[in-house]
Amino acid sequence: MGTSLSLAACFRYSAPMSSFSEDDAFEAASQPVRTPLSQRAMQGARPTTYLDDLNPAQREAVEALDGPVLMLAGAGTGKTKALTSRIVHLFSTGRARPNEILSVTFTNKAAREMKTRVERLLGGAVEGMPWLGTFHAICVKLLRRHAELAGLKSNFTILDTDDQIRLLKQLILANNIDEKRWPARQLANLIDAWKNRAWTPAKVPSGEATAFNNRGTELYEQYQHRLRELNAVDFGDLLLHVVTIFQAHPDVLEQYQRWFKYILVDEYQDTNVAQYLWLRLLAGAHKNICCVGDDDQSIYGWRGAEVGNILRFEKDFPGAKTVRLEQNYRSTPHILAAASSVISGNENRLGKTLWTDKPEGEKLRLIGHWDGDEEARWIGDEIEALEKGTRGLSPYTGDDMAILVRASHQMRAFEDRFLTIGLPYRVIGGPRFYERLEIRDAMAYFRLVTSPADDLAFERIVNQPKRGLGDKAQQKIQMAARANGTSLLDGARILLQDQGLTGKGAAQLSRFIDQIDRWHEVARLHTTAATLADEDDVILDEDRPQAPFGHIELAEQILDESGYTEMWQNDKTPEAPGRLENLKELVKALENFDNLQGFLEHVALIMDNERNDDAEPKVSIMTLHAAKGLEFPVVFLPGWEDGLFPSQRSMDESGLKGLEEERRLAYVGITRAEELCTISFAGNRRVFGQWQSQLPSRFIDELSEEDVEVLTPPGLYGGGFGAASGGSVQSGMEKRMTEANVYNSPGWQRMQARAGNRPVSQPRESRGSVIDMTAASSHTVGERVFHQKFGYGEIIGVEGDKLEIAFDKAGVKKVVAKFVTNPDDVPF
DNA sequence: GAAATCTTGCTTTTT
DNA sequence: GCAAGATTTC
């Protein structure tokens, strides 16, 4: 289980959101007394200690408490430190109490980190920061309070993408639109994009909705309608509804404007239009808003983030103070210089110059490989060498190293390789627990039990495990529900009463309904118990109905008696045991919650999957996006090839804007490295199972050459001519030539020629060498060779011009000698 | 109704 | 090259 998940880790830090009364410091806030938290801040040894720790720029940003502030914080410049110190400063100057500060982040992880660090600064736990969280988590709180203003009940469910797609699919079908031509997935993306722009169906510009036979807006409208019927929202709605409420109900908005005395925003460059409006509305009155961000690290444009928001800040908030944090505490000068040389290619920047007083350190390393497998092999070897300390550097552990890829499919090559050499690794951001089939099914059971009107949950599990309720039976249920205007569960009830369903299916359905009813009753007792316990600390009365058992037992019972567990026990596919294991973990995770409802609420919002609880050091593999905000002493950046990185799709879809975002991604990647950064590319890569030759990324050309050392891959272009030409590089030549013997290699030149972009000169030695070598065809047993189709192999027999070869992957084959080449000088 | 086989489209990136 | 979905087959 390479990507084994630890649910426990996901929930470890979770402040239970089960009851939202605890955050209602809001209403209770009339007491003029200072909270224990700010008291602690005041009496903490000397109130200035946290300020002494800051550099001048950080201190300036922390002390500028009133009015709009833009903190431009470059990579590794101590932005979280500044942000958390600012919070503490707000407390200790008495400007705001913890529950009057709104601080928003994008990820749960960032929110946790901030909470932890504020606590550390204060030397104790923070009890009263209910408004520190992600945009989404905070919006859920707000929306629960004002749900009726959005036509919802306050116990609305938050749909996951899966439910969303299924719902949209139904709509598309109902509208007689060809689902193949216009997939639900695409509609989901479209609607999501609209929501990110804060467009309600009425606000979608007519020119926008050409897709779906010009019926995009119509479908959007129907979808919203359906969501309201289901008392459900999707992710985009969380923001959109709140913004709409604020816009339509100035009294509500005003209440919050007054309440949130200070607003802090992390990663401001990632805000989309809806979030931007949300912030502007809330900050509209006092304008005490401090946005922290780095325009150079804006990498979420594809999901609606607007770099423009940060670029425009000073216009949006006249008189804003801008503070630049430019001292970098993370990387060596070479790394910073190289990163800065790449990012300087972007036009639209606010501009920052990072500097550091760290010692010079190693140059970045650049290396080209024959193909992706070779790249993975080399990096694996390199990691092992670095762990042993054989690179002339002090030994690193796996935890110190990370491989950052552009697209997740690149991970496979590394996983394969690391598995074969037994190198421990961890994949960050892989398939998440809540996306797993069995977890979703189980959750659907829980959902149906807590809210029997949840039709989507019903659909998902009526026939899971098989209850003999196929398409036609389900259609009957649908019809019964629609005819009576009820939920599917009640529709099924009516159907049974009317004898609309008979036989085995009917019996099973009836049993299913009875079970849900019974469990619902228990779940209801749990939630009322929780509410009562919250409201008055009185121990439950004798005569108050009491649940026969706790929510954990309930969950177990649901999964067992419904036959769901059994279904997997009887399943003989190899993944079944893992699924059962996951279900166990799911139940275990319930321990941290009071009842199922609280659990569901939490899971809906938990979108990250942190699992760093392993004792064994492991190399991290993740995407560049997932790496933002992280740092590692050693970083590998493979796959720097045009089309892959920068991604073709990104450039096709968004042109120059897309390219600039890719470049920022490159910047993010390089700046993750503290000491050693290795960029690599491969000449060949399998794309959709098809071999394709690749050109090195244009970003490689943008690296400042004085900060880069070009490595010759051992065994590739090495020995013979490669080494001969490699050492003697003349200065003053075109950059590419000075950069490497890689660039002098036959393969490279071939690639250049193909691209119509020839290097100015070619070292004599390398010309024609390839042909000479292969023409000689003097093969011996034991020799390593390469075959275009079968890959690498070792010669185990020679018969005239026929060779018997044991290929690494393809097995033993007999091939004609002229079809194989020496792996050291394979022509492209 | 379920299993076996064939086809398709897919690779960004995520709250 | 693969996984999901569709289609065919039992």
PDB file of C-alpha atoms in Angstrom, chain A residues 626-767:
ATOM      1  CA  ALA A 626       1.233  20.428  -3.904  1.00  0.00           C
ATOM      2  CA  ALA A 627       4.719  21.632  -3.044  1.00  0.00           C
ATOM      3  CA  LYS A 628       3.804  25.254  -2.632  1.00  0.00           C
ATOM      4  CA  GLY A 629       4.598  26.368   0.853  1.00  0.00           C
ATOM      5  CA  LEU A 630       6.950  23.467   1.496  1.00  0.00           C
ATOM      6  CA  GLU A 631      10.713  23.339   1.528  1.00  0.00           C
ATOM      7  CA  PHE A 632      13.327  20.632   1.244  1.00  0.00           C
ATOM      8  CA  PRO A 633      17.108  20.644   1.453  1.00  0.00           C
ATOM      9  CA  VAL A 634      17.272  18.626  -1.755  1.00  0.00           C
ATOM     10  CA  VAL A 635      14.842  19.021  -4.613  1.00  0.00           C
ATOM     11  CA  PHE A 636      14.629  17.193  -7.920  1.00  0.00           C
ATOM     12  CA  LEU A 637      12.697  18.781 -10.749  1.00  0.00           C
ATOM     13  CA  PRO A 638      12.320  16.189 -13.490  1.00  0.00           C
ATOM     14  CA  GLY A 639      10.527  16.407 -16.782  1.00  0.00           C
ATOM     15  CA  TRP A 640      11.531  19.873 -17.861  1.00  0.00           C
ATOM     16  CA  GLU A 641      10.455  19.343 -21.427  1.00  0.00           C
ATOM     17  CA  ASP A 642       8.399  21.566 -23.633  1.00  0.00           C
ATOM     18  CA  GLY A 643       4.838  20.382 -23.713  1.00  0.00           C
ATOM     19  CA  LEU A 644       5.135  18.674 -20.386  1.00  0.00           C
ATOM     20  CA  PHE A 645       6.563  21.641 -18.575  1.00  0.00           C
ATOM     21  CA  PRO A 646       5.457  24.189 -19.636  1.00  0.00           C
ATOM     22  CA  SER A 647       2.360  22.156 -20.181  1.00  0.00           C
ATOM     23  CA  GLN A 648       1.030  22.234 -23.695  1.00  0.00           C
ATOM     24  CA  ARG A 649      -2.493  22.343 -22.481  1.00  0.00           C
ATOM     25  CA  SER A 650      -1.856  25.322 -20.308  1.00  0.00           C
ATOM     26  CA  MET A 651      -0.340  27.190 -23.224  1.00  0.00           C
ATOM     27  CA  ASP A 652      -3.075  26.180 -25.640  1.00  0.00           C
ATOM     28  CA  GLU A 653      -5.820  27.203 -23.316  1.00  0.00           C
ATOM     29  CA  SER A 654      -4.421  30.356 -21.883  1.00  0.00           C
ATOM     30  CA  GLY A 655      -1.662  31.432 -24.240  1.00  0.00           C
ATOM     31  CA  LEU A 656       0.881  33.811 -22.775  1.00  0.00           C
ATOM     32  CA  LYS A 657      -1.017  33.953 -19.526  1.00  0.00           C
ATOM     33  CA  GLY A 658      -0.754  30.204 -19.312  1.00  0.00           C
ATOM     34  CA  LEU A 659       2.939  30.277 -20.073  1.00  0.00           C
ATOM     35  CA  GLU A 660       3.526  32.871 -17.399  1.00  0.00           C
ATOM     36  CA  GLU A 661       1.719  30.724 -14.903  1.00  0.00           C
ATOM     37  CA  GLU A 662       3.872  27.778 -15.903  1.00  0.00           C
ATOM     38  CA  ARG A 663       6.893  29.947 -15.377  1.00  0.00           C
ATOM     39  CA  ARG A 664       5.696  30.807 -11.917  1.00  0.00           C
ATOM     40  CA  LEU A 665       5.357  27.112 -11.341  1.00  0.00           C
ATOM     41  CA  ALA A 666       8.994  26.726 -12.309  1.00  0.00           C
ATOM     42  CA  TYR A 667       9.815  29.477  -9.869  1.00  0.00           C
ATOM     43  CA  VAL A 668       7.862  27.780  -7.121  1.00  0.00           C
ATOM     44  CA  GLY A 669       9.687  24.540  -7.869  1.00  0.00           C
ATOM     45  CA  ILE A 670      13.182  25.973  -7.706  1.00  0.00           C
ATOM     46  CA  THR A 671      12.497  28.011  -4.604  1.00  0.00           C
ATOM     47  CA  ARG A 672      11.412  24.902  -2.697  1.00  0.00           C
ATOM     48  CA  ALA A 673      15.069  23.906  -2.546  1.00  0.00           C
ATOM     49  CA  GLU A 674      17.252  24.906   0.338  1.00  0.00           C
ATOM     50  CA  GLU A 675      20.617  23.525  -0.688  1.00  0.00           C
ATOM     51  CA  LEU A 676      20.556  21.377  -3.759  1.00  0.00           C
ATOM     52  CA  CYS A 677      18.305  21.645  -6.751  1.00  0.00           C
ATOM     53  CA  THR A 678      18.531  19.316  -9.715  1.00  0.00           C
ATOM     54  CA  ILE A 679      16.623  19.926 -12.900  1.00  0.00           C
ATOM     55  CA  SER A 680      16.377  17.216 -15.496  1.00  0.00           C
ATOM     56  CA  PHE A 681      14.774  16.401 -18.800  1.00  0.00           C
ATOM     57  CA  ALA A 682      14.472  13.358 -20.991  1.00  0.00           C
ATOM     58  CA  GLY A 683      14.809  13.094 -24.736  1.00  0.00           C
ATOM     59  CA  ASN A 684      12.078  10.533 -25.014  1.00  0.00           C
ATOM     60  CA  ARG A 685       8.964  10.000 -23.049  1.00  0.00           C
ATOM     61  CA  ARG A 686       5.939   7.826 -23.315  1.00  0.00           C
ATOM     62  CA  VAL A 687       2.851   9.929 -23.804  1.00  0.00           C
ATOM     63  CA  PHE A 688      -0.409   8.016 -23.739  1.00  0.00           C
ATOM     64  CA  GLY A 689       1.603   4.880 -24.147  1.00  0.00           C
ATOM     65  CA  GLN A 690       3.199   6.249 -27.269  1.00  0.00           C
ATOM     66  CA  TRP A 691       6.887   7.095 -27.431  1.00  0.00           C
ATOM     67  CA  GLN A 692       7.527  10.696 -28.189  1.00  0.00           C
ATOM     68  CA  SER A 693      10.736  12.590 -28.492  1.00  0.00           C
ATOM     69  CA  GLN A 694      10.886  15.623 -26.307  1.00  0.00           C
ATOM     70  CA  LEU A 695      12.642  18.938 -26.437  1.00  0.00           C
ATOM     71  CA  PRO A 696      14.155  20.428 -23.315  1.00  0.00           C
ATOM     72  CA  SER A 697      11.948  23.007 -21.652  1.00  0.00           C
ATOM     73  CA  ARG A 698      12.288  26.604 -22.731  1.00  0.00           C
ATOM     74  CA  PHE A 699      12.648  27.386 -19.043  1.00  0.00           C
ATOM     75  CA  ILE A 700      16.003  25.663 -19.103  1.00  0.00           C
ATOM     76  CA  ASP A 701      17.232  28.361 -21.450  1.00  0.00           C
ATOM     77  CA  GLU A 702      16.050  30.951 -19.016  1.00  0.00           C
ATOM     78  CA  LEU A 703      18.193  29.702 -16.171  1.00  0.00           C
ATOM     79  CA  SER A 704      21.138  31.941 -15.452  1.00  0.00           C
ATOM     80  CA  GLU A 705      24.057  29.858 -16.598  1.00  0.00           C
ATOM     81  CA  GLU A 706      26.430  31.043 -13.927  1.00  0.00           C
ATOM     82  CA  ASP A 707      24.239  29.390 -11.342  1.00  0.00           C
ATOM     83  CA  VAL A 708      23.956  26.104 -13.150  1.00  0.00           C
ATOM     84  CA  GLU A 709      26.309  23.199 -13.442  1.00  0.00           C
ATOM     85  CA  VAL A 710      25.578  20.787 -16.241  1.00  0.00           C
ATOM     86  CA  LEU A 711      26.098  17.152 -15.471  1.00  0.00           C
ATOM     87  CA  THR A 712      26.883  14.387 -17.868  1.00  0.00           C
ATOM     88  CA  PRO A 713      24.802  11.382 -17.151  1.00  0.00           C
ATOM     89  CA  PRO A 714      27.076   8.438 -16.518  1.00  0.00           C
ATOM     90  CA  GLY A 715      26.662   5.833 -19.203  1.00  0.00           C
ATOM     91  CA  LEU A 716      24.924   8.219 -21.544  1.00  0.00           C
ATOM     92  CA  TYR A 717      27.051   9.946 -24.124  1.00  0.00           C
ATOM     93  CA  GLY A 718      29.798   9.078 -21.742  1.00  0.00           C
ATOM     94  CA  GLY A 719      33.087   7.338 -22.512  1.00  0.00           C
ATOM     95  CA  GLY A 720      34.674   7.723 -25.936  1.00  0.00           C
ATOM     96  CA  PHE A 721      33.640  10.785 -27.829  1.00  0.00           C
ATOM     97  CA  GLY A 722      31.213  12.080 -25.269  1.00  0.00           C
ATOM     98  CA  ALA A 723      33.795  12.534 -22.586  1.00  0.00           C
ATOM     99  CA  ALA A 724      36.383  13.828 -25.016  1.00  0.00           C
ATOM    100  CA  SER A 725      34.244  16.665 -26.218  1.00  0.00           C
ATOM    101  CA  GLY A 726      32.710  17.278 -22.864  1.00  0.00           C
ATOM    102  CA  GLY A 727      35.667  18.619 -21.011  1.00  0.00           C
ATOM    103  CA  SER A 728      36.700  21.271 -23.468  1.00  0.00           C
ATOM    104  CA  VAL A 729      33.996  23.807 -23.498  1.00  0.00           C
ATOM    105  CA  GLN A 730      34.977  27.150 -24.883  1.00  0.00           C
ATOM    106  CA  SER A 731      33.745  30.293 -23.360  1.00  0.00           C
ATOM    107  CA  GLY A 732      31.934  32.942 -25.278  1.00  0.00           C
ATOM    108  CA  MET A 733      29.918  30.468 -27.230  1.00  0.00           C
ATOM    109  CA  GLU A 734      26.243  30.408 -27.340  1.00  0.00           C
ATOM    110  CA  LYS A 735      24.776  29.616 -24.005  1.00  0.00           C
ATOM    111  CA  ARG A 736      23.574  26.205 -24.925  1.00  0.00           C
ATOM    112  CA  MET A 737      27.021  25.144 -25.923  1.00  0.00           C
ATOM    113  CA  THR A 738      28.650  26.364 -22.782  1.00  0.00           C
ATOM    114  CA  GLU A 739      26.063  24.664 -20.761  1.00  0.00           C
ATOM    115  CA  ALA A 740      26.923  21.142 -21.326  1.00  0.00           C
ATOM    116  CA  ASN A 741      28.467  18.225 -22.873  1.00  0.00           C
ATOM    117  CA  VAL A 742      24.924  16.999 -22.878  1.00  0.00           C
ATOM    118  CA  TYR A 743      24.327  19.650 -25.429  1.00  0.00           C
ATOM    119  CA  ASN A 744      27.262  18.419 -27.489  1.00  0.00           C
ATOM    120  CA  SER A 745      25.900  14.970 -27.666  1.00  0.00           C
ATOM    121  CA  PRO A 746      24.644  13.521 -30.912  1.00  0.00           C
ATOM    122  CA  GLY A 747      21.207  13.176 -29.451  1.00  0.00           C
ATOM    123  CA  TRP A 748      21.069  16.752 -28.475  1.00  0.00           C
ATOM    124  CA  GLN A 749      22.218  17.969 -31.835  1.00  0.00           C
ATOM    125  CA  ARG A 750      19.678  15.823 -33.504  1.00  0.00           C
ATOM    126  CA  MET A 751      16.997  17.339 -31.357  1.00  0.00           C
ATOM    127  CA  GLN A 752      18.206  20.796 -32.084  1.00  0.00           C
ATOM    128  CA  ALA A 753      18.282  20.144 -35.792  1.00  0.00           C
ATOM    129  CA  ARG A 754      14.770  18.892 -35.653  1.00  0.00           C
ATOM    130  CA  ALA A 755      13.640  21.974 -33.866  1.00  0.00           C
ATOM    131  CA  GLY A 756      15.356  24.118 -36.480  1.00  0.00           C
ATOM    132  CA  ASN A 757      17.422  25.623 -33.747  1.00  0.00           C
ATOM    133  CA  ARG A 758      20.974  24.548 -34.360  1.00  0.00           C
ATOM    134  CA  PRO A 759      23.752  25.338 -31.971  1.00  0.00           C
ATOM    135  CA  VAL A 760      26.333  27.647 -33.493  1.00  0.00           C
ATOM    136  CA  SER A 761      29.070  25.115 -33.589  1.00  0.00           C
ATOM    137  CA  GLN A 762      29.463  21.422 -33.281  1.00  0.00           C
ATOM    138  CA  PRO A 763      32.423  19.763 -31.737  1.00  0.00           C
ATOM    139  CA  ARG A 764      34.174  17.752 -34.407  1.00  0.00           C
ATOM    140  CA  GLU A 765      34.482  14.629 -32.399  1.00  0.00           C
ATOM    141  CA  SER A 766      30.845  14.074 -32.021  1.00  0.00           C
ATOM    142  CA  ARG A 767      29.931  14.356 -35.653  1.00  0.00           C
TER     143      ARG A 767
END
